[in-house]
Amino acid sequence: MMKEEIKGPLVEKVSVAIVLEDDNTDIYNVYLINFRDDIMEGIIITSVGYGENAVTGEKIETSTLRHSLEVLLPNEAAKIEAIMPEVFSLYNEYWLSFWVNDDLFDKRFVFNAETIIKSQLKELAFFGKKGVILN
């Protein structure tokens, strides 16, 4: 089997966004967005935060959370989970798997440590709110 066969099809037009729900609060949610022309089905997402304590060098890892969605229509978003600003100092990873017809797609999205900063959030037209989006 060739390496390309193992990788599976390329995931395009799918994004994960961290959205600030209201400028006056520190309430953030993570969303999966389907910018594809087809329906995503059998969606599984795992999320985990990891990094190290800057002072002690001790490794830090959050619990791994698992989420599932039956379907996500074209140009639709679904809330994956709430996320607390306390974990923005960690790498926040979202591993996504989903089906389109008979093809299994798989992609890892990672928000780097210290990159989710309230003062530097961009306007996300899809939501009409500020946040960070990964494609």
C-alpha positions as MATLAB code, in Angstrom:
seq = 'MMKEEIKGPLVEKVSVAIVLEDDNTDIYNVYLINFRDDIMEGIIITSVGYGENAVTGEKIETSTLRHSLEVLLPNEAAKIEAIMPEVFSLYNEYWLSFWVNDDLFDKRFVFNAETIIKSQLKELAFFGKKGVILN';
ca = [
       0.000    0.000    0.000;
       1.328    3.427   -0.890;
       1.673    6.217    1.657;
      -0.872    8.409   -0.206;
      -3.495    5.687    0.151;
      -3.045    5.565    3.920;
      -3.474    9.341    4.322;
      -6.980    9.417    2.894;
      -8.574   12.251    0.936;
      -7.535   15.863    1.524;
      -9.838   17.805    3.850;
     -10.792   21.147    2.321;
     -13.441   23.768    3.095;
     -13.819   22.636    6.714;
     -12.867   24.931    9.575;
     -12.720   25.029   13.356;
     -13.308   28.388   15.038;
     -13.030   29.679   18.582;
     -15.634   32.425   18.931;
     -15.992   35.097   21.603;
     -19.746   35.036   22.160;
     -20.010   38.571   23.562;
     -17.390   41.346   23.746;
     -18.337   42.055   27.370;
     -17.721   38.489   28.576;
     -15.058   35.809   28.515;
     -17.457   33.199   27.126;
     -15.915   31.328   24.206;
     -17.245   28.410   22.182;
     -15.593   26.149   19.624;
     -17.431   25.514   16.351;
     -17.037   23.175   13.402;
     -17.963   24.825   10.084;
     -18.793   23.028    6.835;
     -17.934   25.268    3.864;
     -18.199   22.231    1.554;
     -20.911   21.684   -1.044;
     -21.756   18.273    0.414;
     -23.103   16.904    3.681;
     -20.662   15.733    6.340;
     -21.900   12.656    8.235;
     -20.815   10.488   11.161;
     -18.668   13.290   12.566;
     -16.344   12.545   15.478;
     -14.202   15.206   17.150;
     -11.722   14.732   19.970;
     -10.322   17.718   21.819;
      -7.348   18.001   24.146;
      -5.162   20.773   25.513;
      -1.458   20.244   26.165;
       1.717   22.149   26.947;
       4.005   22.811   29.865;
       4.182   25.048   32.894;
       6.462   27.983   31.956;
       7.931   28.130   35.478;
       8.418   24.462   36.401;
       8.607   22.871   32.934;
       6.042   20.316   34.124;
       3.958   18.761   31.329;
       0.270   19.727   31.372;
      -2.541   17.902   29.579;
      -6.283   18.352   29.869;
      -8.781   15.529   29.710;
      -9.528   14.308   26.205;
     -13.132   15.068   25.280;
     -15.044   13.250   22.546;
     -17.927   14.754   20.600;
     -20.104   13.454   17.801;
     -22.514   14.973   15.306;
     -24.753   13.009   12.977;
     -24.700   15.493   10.096;
     -23.489   18.955    9.178;
     -25.110   20.528    6.133;
     -23.256   22.747    3.623;
     -22.527   26.235    5.018;
     -23.632   25.185    8.487;
     -21.794   25.456   11.815;
     -22.206   23.323   14.922;
     -20.988   24.099   18.439;
     -18.452   21.522   19.569;
     -17.825   22.727   23.122;
     -17.301   25.673   25.417;
     -13.668   26.584   26.031;
     -12.260   28.444   29.016;
      -9.664   31.238   28.617;
      -7.563   29.406   31.250;
      -6.527   26.848   28.596;
      -5.481   29.432   25.966;
      -1.916   29.127   27.311;
      -1.951   25.518   26.037;
      -2.026   24.034   22.556;
      -5.686   23.201   21.883;
      -6.078   20.318   19.451;
      -9.241   19.208   17.643;
      -9.017   15.937   15.714;
     -11.865   15.621   13.216;
     -13.114   12.545   11.340;
     -16.175   12.472    9.099;
     -17.761   10.700    6.161;
     -18.884   12.076    2.809;
     -20.575    9.313    0.842;
     -18.202    6.345    1.217;
     -15.051    8.384    1.880;
     -13.584    8.885    5.362;
     -11.910   12.250    5.965;
      -9.553   13.037    8.827;
      -7.862   16.303    9.891;
      -6.087   17.746   12.912;
      -6.581   21.406   13.843;
      -4.265   22.935   16.474;
      -4.635   26.378   18.029;
      -1.105   27.210   19.173;
      -0.420   28.192   22.774;
      -0.829   31.896   23.572;
      -2.393   32.721   20.157;
      -5.965   33.253   21.370;
      -5.719   36.783   22.734;
      -8.915   38.807   23.190;
      -7.364   42.058   21.934;
      -6.149   40.362   18.724;
      -9.312   38.493   17.711;
     -10.560   39.092   14.162;
     -14.126   39.637   13.011;
     -15.483   36.321   11.695;
     -18.052   37.193    9.026;
     -19.724   33.779    9.269;
     -20.680   34.439   12.908;
     -20.773   38.230   13.019;
     -18.542   37.922   16.093;
     -14.842   38.002   16.907;
     -12.686   34.914   17.097;
      -9.936   32.769   15.583;
     -10.493   30.345   12.707;
      -8.355   27.496   11.364;
      -8.865   26.040    7.895;
];
